[in-house]
Each structure stands twice: as structure tokens, then as C-alpha cells.
Short mmCIF file of C-alpha atoms and ligand atoms in Angstrom, two decimals:
data_model
loop_
_atom_site.label_atom_id
_atom_site.label_comp_id
_atom_site.label_asym_id
_atom_site.label_seq_id
_atom_site.Cartn_x
_atom_site.Cartn_y
_atom_site.Cartn_z
CA MET A 10 2.07 147.26 38.38
CA PRO A 11 3.17 150.85 38.54
CA ILE A 12 5.47 151.81 41.53
CA SER A 13 3.16 154.21 42.95
CA ARG A 14 0.09 151.32 43.11
CA ILE A 15 2.40 149.19 44.70
CA LEU A 16 3.52 151.81 47.40
CA PHE A 17 -0.15 152.57 47.71
CA ARG A 18 -1.06 149.18 48.14
CA ALA A 19 1.90 148.47 50.84
CA LEU A 20 0.67 151.79 52.37
CA ILE A 21 -2.95 150.61 52.55
CA SER A 22 -2.05 147.40 54.03
CA THR A 23 0.36 148.65 56.57
CA PHE A 24 -2.51 151.20 57.71
CA LEU A 25 -4.96 147.94 57.58
CA CYS A 26 -2.62 146.21 59.65
CA PHE A 27 -2.15 148.94 62.07
CA PHE A 28 -5.88 149.60 62.27
CA SER A 29 -6.61 145.85 62.92
CA LEU A 30 -4.04 145.61 65.52
CA THR A 31 -5.42 148.47 67.57
CA VAL A 32 -8.88 147.26 67.40
CA THR A 33 -8.16 143.57 67.99
CA SER A 34 -6.14 144.79 70.99
CA ALA A 35 -9.10 145.31 72.95
CA GLU A 36 -11.16 142.50 71.25
CA PRO A 37 -10.26 139.21 73.58
CA ASP A 38 -9.10 136.02 72.36
CA TRP A 39 -12.28 134.08 72.04
CA ASP A 40 -11.05 130.96 71.73
CA ALA A 41 -8.85 131.11 75.03
CA ILE A 42 -12.19 132.52 76.61
CA ASN A 43 -14.57 129.78 75.27
CA GLN A 44 -12.36 127.39 77.04
CA GLU A 45 -11.89 129.45 80.30
CA THR A 46 -15.66 130.17 80.29
CA LEU A 47 -16.32 126.48 79.92
CA GLU A 48 -14.14 125.33 82.94
CA HIS A 49 -15.47 128.48 85.08
CA PHE A 50 -18.98 127.26 84.10
CA GLN A 51 -18.39 123.54 85.05
CA ALA A 52 -17.02 124.83 88.31
CA MET A 53 -20.00 126.82 89.31
CA LEU A 54 -22.22 123.94 88.37
CA GLN A 55 -20.08 121.43 90.44
CA ILE A 56 -20.79 123.71 93.48
CA ASP A 57 -24.08 122.70 95.05
CA THR A 58 -26.47 125.92 95.78
CA SER A 59 -29.52 124.11 96.03
CA ASN A 60 -31.94 126.29 97.39
CA PRO A 61 -33.45 125.63 100.09
CA PRO A 62 -30.49 125.90 102.06
CA GLY A 63 -28.77 127.77 99.18
CA ASN A 64 -25.56 127.74 100.79
CA GLU A 65 -24.53 130.20 98.49
CA THR A 66 -21.58 131.28 100.29
CA VAL A 67 -19.08 128.69 98.98
CA LEU A 68 -19.76 129.69 95.50
CA VAL A 69 -19.17 133.29 96.84
CA GLU A 70 -15.84 132.43 97.95
CA HIS A 71 -15.11 130.54 94.87
CA ILE A 72 -15.78 133.57 92.64
CA ALA A 73 -14.29 136.20 95.22
CA GLU A 74 -10.92 134.17 95.00
CA ILE A 75 -11.40 134.04 90.99
CA LEU A 76 -11.49 138.10 90.79
CA SER A 77 -9.24 139.01 93.63
CA ALA A 78 -6.79 137.11 91.99
CA GLU A 79 -6.77 139.67 88.74
CA GLY A 80 -6.70 142.65 90.87
CA ILE A 81 -10.87 143.42 91.12
CA ASP A 82 -12.33 144.65 94.36
CA VAL A 83 -14.69 142.63 95.89
CA GLU A 84 -17.07 143.01 98.75
CA ILE A 85 -19.00 140.52 100.66
CA TYR A 86 -22.96 141.25 102.01
CA SER A 87 -24.72 138.86 104.03
CA ASN A 88 -27.25 138.81 106.94
CA ASP A 89 -26.70 135.03 107.30
CA PRO A 90 -22.91 133.61 107.36
CA ASP A 91 -24.31 130.98 104.92
CA ARG A 92 -25.96 133.04 102.41
CA ALA A 93 -23.46 135.64 100.80
CA ASN A 94 -23.78 138.15 98.13
CA LEU A 95 -21.11 139.32 96.44
CA VAL A 96 -20.33 142.44 94.97
CA ALA A 97 -17.51 143.79 92.58
CA ARG A 98 -17.03 146.92 90.88
CA ILE A 99 -14.52 148.17 88.19
CA ARG A 100 -14.48 151.68 88.12
CA GLY A 101 -15.16 154.33 85.04
CA ASN A 102 -14.89 157.74 85.06
CA GLY A 103 -18.02 158.76 86.32
CA SER A 104 -19.32 160.59 83.07
CA LYS A 105 -22.23 158.28 83.12
CA GLN A 106 -24.17 156.53 85.85
CA PRO A 107 -23.21 152.63 86.96
CA LEU A 108 -24.33 149.41 84.91
CA LEU A 109 -24.92 146.54 87.18
CA LEU A 110 -24.43 143.17 86.03
CA MET A 111 -26.72 140.78 88.15
CA ALA A 112 -26.88 136.86 88.65
CA HIS A 113 -28.03 134.64 91.07
CA LEU A 114 -25.92 132.09 92.74
CA ASP A 115 -28.69 129.82 93.86
CA VAL A 116 -30.55 126.66 92.16
CA VAL A 117 -33.79 125.01 92.86
CA THR A 118 -33.47 121.74 94.17
CA VAL A 119 -33.35 118.41 92.35
CA ASP A 120 -34.58 114.70 92.07
CA PRO A 121 -31.20 113.02 91.38
CA GLU A 122 -32.48 109.96 90.19
CA LYS A 123 -34.32 112.10 87.19
CA TRP A 124 -31.04 112.82 85.89
CA SER A 125 -29.11 110.77 83.39
CA PHE A 126 -25.74 113.13 84.16
CA PRO A 127 -25.11 113.97 87.66
CA PRO A 128 -27.06 117.22 88.64
CA PHE A 129 -24.08 119.03 90.04
CA GLY A 130 -21.76 117.44 87.80
CA GLY A 131 -21.39 119.77 85.06
CA THR A 132 -21.08 116.90 82.34
CA LEU A 133 -20.14 118.08 78.77
CA ASN A 134 -21.71 115.60 76.64
CA GLU A 135 -21.43 115.87 72.69
CA GLU A 136 -22.42 119.60 72.38
CA TRP A 137 -24.41 119.93 75.80
CA ILE A 138 -23.62 120.69 79.11
CA TYR A 139 -25.71 119.58 81.69
CA GLY A 140 -26.17 120.64 85.49
CA ARG A 141 -28.70 122.18 87.63
CA GLY A 142 -28.55 126.13 87.04
CA ALA A 143 -27.34 125.48 83.41
CA VAL A 144 -29.90 128.03 82.03
CA ASP A 145 -31.00 129.43 85.50
CA ASP A 146 -28.79 131.21 86.56
CA LYS A 147 -25.36 129.85 86.02
CA ASP A 148 -25.44 130.87 82.45
CA ASN A 149 -25.78 134.94 83.07
CA LEU A 150 -23.48 134.25 86.62
CA VAL A 151 -20.44 133.06 84.05
CA ALA A 152 -21.20 135.64 81.43
CA SER A 153 -21.22 138.27 83.83
CA MET A 154 -18.46 136.99 85.57
CA MET A 155 -16.21 136.36 82.29
CA THR A 156 -17.35 140.04 81.29
CA MET A 157 -15.83 141.40 84.51
CA LEU A 158 -12.48 139.56 84.16
CA MET A 159 -12.16 140.72 80.18
CA LEU A 160 -12.98 144.15 81.28
CA LYS A 161 -10.02 144.09 83.87
CA ARG A 162 -7.54 142.29 81.75
CA ASN A 163 -8.35 144.80 78.52
CA GLU A 164 -7.93 147.71 80.85
CA ILE A 165 -11.13 149.23 78.82
CA GLU A 166 -11.40 152.53 80.04
CA LEU A 167 -14.77 153.01 81.18
CA ASP A 168 -17.53 155.79 81.02
CA ARG A 169 -19.45 154.47 84.11
CA ASP A 170 -18.42 152.26 86.99
CA VAL A 171 -19.62 148.28 86.11
CA ILE A 172 -20.94 146.90 89.03
CA PHE A 173 -21.13 142.80 89.22
CA LEU A 174 -23.93 141.50 91.82
CA ALA A 175 -23.86 137.85 92.54
CA GLU A 176 -26.78 137.54 94.77
CA ALA A 177 -28.31 134.43 97.00
CA GLY A 178 -31.64 133.63 97.54
CA GLU A 179 -33.59 134.19 94.20
CA GLU A 180 -35.42 130.93 94.18
CA GLY A 181 -37.03 131.79 97.36
CA GLY A 182 -35.30 133.71 100.09
CA VAL A 183 -35.14 137.21 98.59
CA GLN A 184 -34.67 138.62 102.39
CA PHE A 185 -31.01 137.05 102.06
CA GLY A 186 -30.38 138.27 98.54
CA VAL A 187 -32.03 141.15 96.57
CA GLU A 188 -34.39 142.39 99.61
CA PHE A 189 -31.60 142.77 101.71
CA MET A 190 -29.49 144.38 99.29
CA THR A 191 -31.63 146.89 97.93
CA ARG A 192 -33.00 147.76 101.23
CA GLU A 193 -29.86 148.04 103.30
CA ASN A 194 -27.16 148.17 100.76
CA PHE A 195 -28.82 149.97 97.80
CA GLU A 196 -25.34 152.26 97.43
CA ALA A 197 -23.19 149.33 96.49
CA ILE A 198 -25.48 148.49 93.52
CA ASP A 199 -27.05 151.49 92.59
CA ALA A 200 -26.93 151.92 89.07
CA GLU A 201 -28.81 153.21 85.99
CA TYR A 202 -29.27 150.04 84.11
CA CYS A 203 -29.18 146.46 84.76
CA LEU A 204 -28.67 143.38 82.92
CA ALA A 205 -30.23 140.22 84.61
CA GLU A 206 -31.86 136.65 83.68
CA GLY A 207 -35.12 136.37 82.34
CA GLY A 208 -34.27 136.90 78.19
CA SER A 209 -33.33 134.07 75.59
CA VAL A 210 -32.91 133.84 71.75
CA VAL A 211 -35.48 131.21 71.23
CA ARG A 212 -34.39 128.56 68.65
CA ALA A 213 -36.37 125.95 66.61
CA GLY A 214 -34.84 123.46 64.51
CA GLY A 215 -31.27 124.66 65.51
CA GLU A 216 -32.30 128.07 64.10
CA ALA A 217 -32.52 131.23 65.85
CA LEU A 218 -36.15 132.74 65.62
CA TYR A 219 -35.88 135.85 67.64
CA THR A 220 -34.31 137.20 70.87
CA GLY A 221 -36.52 137.57 73.88
CA VAL A 222 -35.77 140.52 76.29
CA GLN A 223 -37.80 140.69 79.51
CA THR A 224 -38.68 144.53 80.07
CA GLY A 225 -41.46 143.91 82.79
CA GLU A 226 -43.08 141.27 84.98
CA LYS A 227 -46.54 140.96 86.45
CA LYS A 228 -46.94 141.36 90.02
CA ARG A 229 -48.44 138.51 91.86
CA ARG A 230 -50.37 137.84 95.01
CA THR A 231 -52.34 135.16 96.30
CA ALA A 232 -56.11 135.78 97.00
CA VAL A 233 -57.99 133.60 99.52
CA LEU A 234 -62.06 133.33 99.30
CA THR A 235 -63.26 131.91 102.43
CA VAL A 236 -66.82 130.55 102.34
CA ASN A 237 -69.19 130.41 105.22
CA GLY A 238 -72.53 128.47 105.10
CA ILE A 239 -74.54 126.22 107.65
CA ALA A 240 -73.38 122.66 108.54
CA GLY A 241 -75.53 119.83 108.02
CA HIS A 242 -76.15 116.32 107.18
CA GLY A 243 -75.44 115.24 103.36
CA SER A 244 -78.67 113.49 102.89
CA ILE A 245 -80.74 117.03 103.39
CA PRO A 246 -79.78 119.26 100.57
CA THR A 247 -79.39 123.25 101.39
CA ARG A 248 -79.50 126.17 99.74
CA ASN A 249 -76.30 127.28 101.29
CA ASN A 250 -74.12 124.50 100.81
CA ALA A 251 -70.64 125.97 101.40
CA VAL A 252 -69.36 123.53 98.76
CA VAL A 253 -72.09 124.93 96.19
CA LEU A 254 -71.06 128.71 97.44
CA LEU A 255 -67.24 128.09 96.91
CA GLY A 256 -67.58 126.45 93.46
CA GLN A 257 -70.03 129.17 92.42
CA ALA A 258 -67.56 132.04 93.35
CA ILE A 259 -64.56 129.98 91.64
CA THR A 260 -66.79 129.49 88.54
CA ALA A 261 -67.39 133.39 88.26
CA LEU A 262 -64.03 134.14 88.41
CA ALA A 263 -62.84 131.45 85.81
CA GLU A 264 -65.35 133.21 83.58
CA TRP A 265 -64.33 136.82 84.13
CA GLN A 266 -62.25 138.10 81.45
CA GLU A 267 -60.61 141.09 82.69
CA PRO A 268 -60.11 143.61 79.40
CA ILE A 269 -56.86 143.88 77.43
CA ARG A 270 -54.44 146.63 78.21
CA LEU A 271 -51.31 147.38 76.59
CA SER A 272 -48.10 148.87 77.71
CA ASP A 273 -44.86 150.30 75.80
CA THR A 274 -43.44 146.28 76.00
CA THR A 275 -46.63 144.38 74.72
CA THR A 276 -47.29 146.86 71.84
CA THR A 277 -43.94 146.49 70.74
CA MET A 278 -44.10 142.64 71.56
CA LEU A 279 -47.40 142.40 69.43
CA ALA A 280 -45.81 144.34 66.30
CA ARG A 281 -42.83 142.65 66.34
CA LEU A 282 -44.35 138.99 66.65
CA ALA A 283 -46.72 139.89 63.85
CA ASP A 284 -43.49 140.92 61.55
CA ILE A 285 -42.14 137.11 61.99
CA SER A 286 -45.21 135.48 61.83
CA SER A 287 -47.44 133.78 59.16
CA PRO A 288 -50.18 135.77 57.58
CA GLU A 289 -53.17 134.40 59.88
CA SER A 290 -51.07 134.93 63.19
CA ALA A 291 -49.84 138.30 62.09
CA ALA A 292 -53.34 139.42 61.55
CA ARG A 293 -54.25 138.31 65.16
CA TYR A 294 -51.59 139.98 66.53
CA ARG A 295 -51.97 143.01 64.62
CA ALA A 296 -55.90 143.10 65.96
CA LEU A 297 -54.98 143.05 69.28
CA LEU A 298 -53.08 146.24 68.89
CA ASN A 299 -56.82 147.70 68.91
CA PRO A 300 -58.30 146.72 71.95
CA GLY A 301 -61.87 146.65 72.35
CA SER A 302 -62.71 145.74 68.63
CA ALA A 303 -64.63 142.54 67.52
CA ALA A 304 -61.24 141.53 66.07
CA ALA A 305 -59.29 141.73 69.52
CA GLU A 306 -61.72 139.84 71.16
CA GLU A 307 -61.87 137.13 68.44
CA ALA A 308 -57.66 136.99 68.41
CA MET A 309 -58.00 137.12 72.08
CA LEU A 310 -60.35 134.02 72.39
CA TYR A 311 -57.75 132.11 69.90
CA LEU A 312 -54.91 133.18 72.07
CA LEU A 313 -56.38 132.13 75.35
CA ASP A 314 -56.95 128.50 73.73
CA ASN A 315 -53.49 128.41 71.12
CA GLU A 316 -51.15 130.84 72.93
CA PRO A 317 -52.23 131.29 77.02
CA GLY A 318 -48.52 132.21 77.93
CA THR A 319 -48.99 135.20 75.14
CA ALA A 320 -52.69 135.85 76.19
CA ALA A 321 -51.91 136.21 80.09
CA LEU A 322 -49.41 139.08 79.28
CA LEU A 323 -52.27 140.91 77.94
CA HIS A 324 -54.49 141.53 80.96
CA ASN A 325 -54.97 141.08 84.83
CA THR A 326 -55.45 137.02 85.31
CA VAL A 327 -56.83 135.06 88.22
CA THR A 328 -56.38 131.61 88.39
CA PRO A 329 -57.86 129.25 91.05
CA THR A 330 -55.00 127.01 92.22
CA ILE A 331 -56.40 125.11 95.74
CA VAL A 332 -59.80 124.29 96.87
CA ASN A 333 -59.98 123.21 100.87
CA ILE A 334 -63.28 122.47 101.82
CA GLY A 335 -65.27 119.21 103.49
CA TYR A 336 -63.82 116.63 105.20
CA ARG A 337 -66.98 113.41 105.20
CA TYR A 338 -68.68 112.31 102.28
CA ASN A 339 -71.93 112.71 104.54
CA VAL A 340 -71.50 116.25 106.23
CA ILE A 341 -72.18 119.51 104.18
CA PRO A 342 -69.26 121.52 105.69
CA SER A 343 -69.76 124.91 107.36
CA ALA A 344 -66.27 126.51 105.88
CA GLY A 345 -63.63 126.30 103.42
CA THR A 346 -61.10 128.55 101.38
CA ALA A 347 -59.76 128.57 97.87
CA SER A 348 -56.63 129.94 96.54
CA ILE A 349 -56.56 132.29 93.52
CA ASP A 350 -53.17 133.16 92.05
CA VAL A 351 -53.53 136.97 90.97
CA ARG A 352 -51.13 138.27 88.32
CA LEU A 353 -51.51 141.81 87.79
CA LEU A 354 -50.23 144.36 85.06
CA PRO A 355 -47.08 146.34 86.41
CA ASP A 356 -49.43 149.37 87.37
CA GLU A 357 -52.38 147.85 88.62
CA ASP A 358 -53.34 148.36 92.30
CA PHE A 359 -53.74 145.25 94.80
CA ASP A 360 -56.59 146.96 97.06
CA SER A 361 -58.84 148.15 94.17
CA PHE A 362 -58.34 144.81 92.18
CA LEU A 363 -59.32 142.70 95.46
CA ASP A 364 -62.57 145.19 95.12
CA ALA A 365 -63.09 143.82 91.63
CA ILE A 366 -62.62 140.10 92.56
CA ALA A 367 -65.49 140.65 95.38
CA THR A 368 -67.83 142.50 92.86
CA VAL A 369 -67.75 139.80 90.23
CA ILE A 370 -68.11 137.04 92.66
CA ASP A 371 -71.25 139.12 94.39
CA ASP A 372 -72.07 136.89 96.99
CA PRO A 373 -72.02 137.70 100.97
CA ALA A 374 -71.18 134.17 102.08
CA ILE A 375 -67.70 134.71 100.23
CA GLU A 376 -65.02 136.71 102.12
CA VAL A 377 -62.17 137.90 99.80
CA SER A 378 -58.63 138.58 101.42
CA TRP A 379 -54.96 138.73 100.45
CA ASP A 380 -52.83 135.96 102.25
CA ASP A 381 -49.87 137.41 103.88
CA GLY A 382 -47.40 135.86 101.46
CA LEU A 383 -44.34 138.03 99.93
CA VAL A 384 -45.39 141.28 97.99
CA ARG A 385 -42.53 142.10 95.46
CA PRO A 386 -42.51 145.59 94.16
CA SER A 387 -42.93 146.29 90.51
CA ALA A 388 -41.89 148.64 87.95
CA ALA A 389 -42.38 149.15 84.46
CA VAL A 390 -39.46 149.63 82.10
CA GLN A 391 -38.85 152.12 78.95
CA LEU A 392 -37.68 151.08 75.84
CA ASP A 393 -36.45 154.13 74.66
CA THR A 394 -33.14 154.11 76.24
CA GLU A 395 -29.69 153.53 75.31
CA ALA A 396 -29.56 150.19 77.08
CA PHE A 397 -32.24 148.56 75.24
CA GLN A 398 -30.81 150.31 72.03
CA VAL A 399 -27.41 148.44 72.54
CA ILE A 400 -29.06 145.24 73.56
CA GLU A 401 -31.22 145.40 70.01
CA GLN A 402 -27.85 146.19 68.12
CA VAL A 403 -25.61 143.76 69.82
CA TYR A 404 -28.35 140.89 69.52
CA GLY A 405 -29.27 141.59 65.97
CA GLU A 406 -25.47 141.68 65.05
CA HIS A 407 -24.78 138.44 66.72
CA TYR A 408 -27.63 136.30 66.10
CA GLY A 409 -29.69 138.04 62.87
CA VAL A 410 -32.63 137.78 64.33
CA PRO A 411 -35.33 140.57 65.60
CA ILE A 412 -35.65 141.52 69.29
CA ILE A 413 -38.86 140.87 71.14
CA PRO A 414 -39.26 142.99 74.15
CA ARG A 415 -41.36 140.34 76.88
CA MET A 416 -43.11 140.67 79.94
CA SER A 417 -42.91 137.68 82.02
CA THR A 418 -45.65 136.43 83.84
CA GLY A 419 -43.62 135.71 86.92
CA ALA A 420 -41.63 138.00 88.90
CA THR A 421 -37.53 138.03 88.84
CA ASP A 422 -35.28 140.04 91.60
CA MET A 423 -35.20 142.35 89.00
CA SER A 424 -38.41 143.72 90.20
CA TYR A 425 -36.54 144.59 93.75
CA VAL A 426 -33.90 146.93 91.44
CA ARG A 427 -36.61 148.19 88.84
CA ALA A 428 -38.62 149.66 91.98
CA LYS A 429 -35.54 151.65 93.43
CA GLY A 430 -35.27 153.03 89.54
CA VAL A 431 -33.00 151.03 87.95
CA SER A 432 -33.86 149.97 84.26
CA CYS A 433 -33.28 146.60 83.99
CA TYR A 434 -33.41 144.30 81.04
CA GLY A 435 -33.72 140.35 81.26
CA ILE A 436 -31.18 138.88 78.69
CA GLY A 437 -30.02 135.20 78.05
CA PRO A 438 -28.78 132.62 75.63
CA GLY A 439 -30.23 130.89 72.86
CA ILE A 440 -32.33 128.03 73.91
CA ASP A 441 -33.83 125.28 71.87
CA ARG A 442 -37.73 125.66 72.17
CA GLU A 443 -37.78 121.77 71.87
CA ASP A 444 -35.93 121.38 74.96
CA VAL A 445 -38.41 122.92 77.18
CA PRO A 446 -41.19 120.13 76.66
CA LEU A 447 -37.96 117.56 76.54
CA GLY A 448 -37.78 118.39 80.45
CA TYR A 449 -34.33 119.79 79.87
CA GLY A 450 -35.51 123.60 80.42
CA ALA A 451 -34.97 125.77 84.26
CA HIS A 452 -36.44 124.29 87.11
CA SER A 453 -37.14 120.70 84.97
CA ASP A 454 -36.27 117.13 85.77
CA GLN A 455 -32.93 117.75 84.35
CA GLU A 456 -31.22 121.10 82.99
CA ARG A 457 -28.86 121.77 80.16
CA ILE A 458 -27.42 124.61 77.94
CA LEU A 459 -25.54 124.23 74.34
CA GLU A 460 -21.84 124.49 74.68
CA GLN A 461 -21.67 126.87 71.80
CA GLU A 462 -24.82 128.85 73.00
CA LEU A 463 -22.93 129.70 75.84
CA TYR A 464 -19.86 131.03 74.41
CA LEU A 465 -22.20 133.03 72.20
CA PHE A 466 -24.20 134.30 75.04
CA VAL A 467 -20.96 135.12 76.64
CA GLN A 468 -19.43 137.27 73.73
CA ALA A 469 -22.82 138.94 73.22
CA TYR A 470 -22.97 139.85 77.04
CA HIS A 471 -19.38 141.36 76.80
CA GLU A 472 -20.23 143.14 73.62
CA ILE A 473 -23.24 144.89 75.32
CA VAL A 474 -21.60 145.97 78.43
CA VAL A 475 -18.36 147.46 76.20
CA ARG A 476 -20.72 149.27 74.26
CA LEU A 477 -22.66 150.60 77.27
CA ALA A 478 -19.81 151.44 79.82
CA ALA A 479 -16.74 151.96 77.27
CA GLN A 480 -15.41 155.42 76.91
CA GLN A 481 -16.66 156.63 73.95
ZN1 ZN B 509 -33.51 132.40 87.84
#
């Protein structure tokens, strides 16, 4: 080989070596990070934050110690000493608005007898890590905490502040957590974008199918039907039997189908589901993109029978859930109530929807009102943002599957933050679709995550934050 070529090669390899050194100096040592992630994750699972009562302060103190030891500023906010929220901030140069990383500390309660491994043990068995909170939401908690540690250690220069909020009371008790934080301490968490729970990489047969990113949620409220009739003896049928009137009202609501109404999120969802589906399913999803057409109606009927979870995202829904009437077999009762679980598209108005319910029932004997339960705020999120693009890129690169924006039928804490003008996106780790019916999903009798999927999630999470916040 001529000297010039050898020299050229040497130069190239020196350059490559230098280049890779400069790149990898900011790239974490993933083997070490995975090990550390596992230790922190197990410790988080071992701290019992079942809500009620929550006792999130114990976990807040644990996390505060880890962050403070590495020089990250931590602030604690609480309106109940046992139910603290933690805020940590790594400062950027302020050329962009902050990025908020949000995760909740509390978990739902457990029935310990149903668990094959201790619910607060954090047991690693074969390839799974078991514990309440494993996929809701200590996975996001450890991913956001690890990201903060990596940003700090690697001295990543930031265009925007990165804020970490570990919050109390998501599983019932927002007055201690996100409602309190957005109402009284919003300046501590104010941001352009936020990342939180609610998404996942859907796997089947061990392969990733697609990534669901939560970009919106329906808002819920309970409608109460109150019936008033005339009491009487069960031996003498009457025309104003309250049991019958209430039954007719419930039937009228059950038969009522609100029309399909699409948003940015559901339009994109249907189009992308079509891209990855069998020809018959794809035709159905595409038909739904033309609401009002006969093909859309037919596709909707199919979804109602076969994919009710998808059907629910396309329109407002009313679901009867509780009926309270009668007390003796031979007495016609004079009064009773039914509860209707109402889930509305984000831009609907509660009051006019209540009028619509009354019109459908069309019976003066039935009074319709909202119960006085909690009403979460709601706001739609845009998909044409830098944050969504970055999430799409990173998940695409890391998992090699398409991203499908999802609206959730239930509300998360993001609703409060979105209502303040922050664009929140729900992301999550890879979860086997088969695991949910087996009883290992969020809020299930047991809960677990694949060890490897936890590590992949932390890597994707870190990469999203670096691309969104690091100096360009
Ligand atoms: Zn959750």
C-alpha cells in the first residue's frame, strides 16, 4: 500500500477515533446506567406508596437524597406533611421555554394474597421485575430521575431548563398533587412541554408493533338520573312505575350513539392504524376518516363489537354503571337513581351535553343532573410541535415501529398541566399485549415489567430529553 494511502488511513482513523471520543463523552455508559436503574427502580418499588394513604413523603425524601448528593437542587412542596411533591431543576440558558418531566409517586392498593412475589419487593425473576407501580408509574419515575442524573453528570449544556416533578395523589387525591401544584405553585413547574405517563410500546409475541403516545384525553363526569313515580303495591301494575321509567331512560341512553367526531389525534391514529393493519381492518379505519358516510357507520358498528376501546375514542359516550331503586319485592318504589359514566371529547361543553341527555330520555319523570364529584380540566394537544417530532424520531429509531397518537378514555394528571397551556405527551416502555389479560397490567392483581424494556425506556427517555433540551 502506498505511503500516502497508509497516511491517509491513519489520519482517517485518528479523526474517527477523535470523533467517536467526542461523541461518546456525552453518551452514558449504558451497562452501568442499566445496573443503577435497576437498583433505583427496585428501591422505589420497595417503598410502599399505596394510595390511600399514599405516604409519598417517604419516597420524596429518598429521591431528594439521591438528587441532592449529585448537586441537583431540590424543592419540596406539600399541603400535607405525609403527601409531598418534589421539584428538581437543571438550568439551561433560557433560549427556550422549560421542559417538564412528570411522574407520580403513589400507586393503587394491593391484595397481597394475589401476588406470587411480594407487591413491595421489587423482585427480579427471570426477565421480569415485579411490584406495584412497575408500569404505573415508577417506570416513568425512574426514567425521569435517571435522566436528571445523566444530564447533570454529563454536564449537558441546555437551551432550556429541565424540571422534574415527582407528584403525590395521582391515584385519587389530586388536591395533594397536581391540582395543588398547578393552582398554587405553577411557577415551579411552568414549561412549554411536558412528558408523563400514558404511552407505551405495544408488543405482541415479543415484537414491538407500534408506539402509542398519549396526546389527549376525554373528560369525565357522572350524570345522575333521578326518577320520581308513585309508590304502590306490587300486585297492582301501574303506568308510572319508577323501576320501569328508570329502565326506559337507561335503555334510551344505551341505544343513543353520538356521531363520530375526529380530532388531530384521532385522525392521525386511524390513518396510521390503517398503515399497519390487515387489508380489511385498514379499509375500516380509512372509512372512519369520512364520518357520516355509510361505510363509516358500518365500520363503527364493527368497532363497537370488536374494538370498543377504539370506538370510544371517536365520539362522546354514556355508560350506565349504577342503578339504585327498590327495597321490597312487593312494593313499587316511588324514587330511585342511576349513575351514568359520561366521557366527552376534550372540546365538549358539559352543560349542553346534560341538555342533550335530557332530550334523549325525553321523560318529565326523570331529572338529570351532574353529581358533585371532581371535574378535571381538559385541553387538546397539538401534534405539529418540536416535542412530538422528537418523540416520534427517537421512538422510531429505538424501536423501529410507527408512532400512533392516542387519546385516552380516562383522565391523567396531564389534564391539569395541559389546561395551563403546557403541551404534554404521555410516553412509556414496551409492554407485552399478552400481559394485560394475564393480570399483570397497571392496577391489576399483579404488576410487572420486562427488565430489558425498562432499560430501553430509560435510554429513549434520556434521548428525547437531550434532543429537546440540549444546546444545538
Ligand atoms: Zn398512573
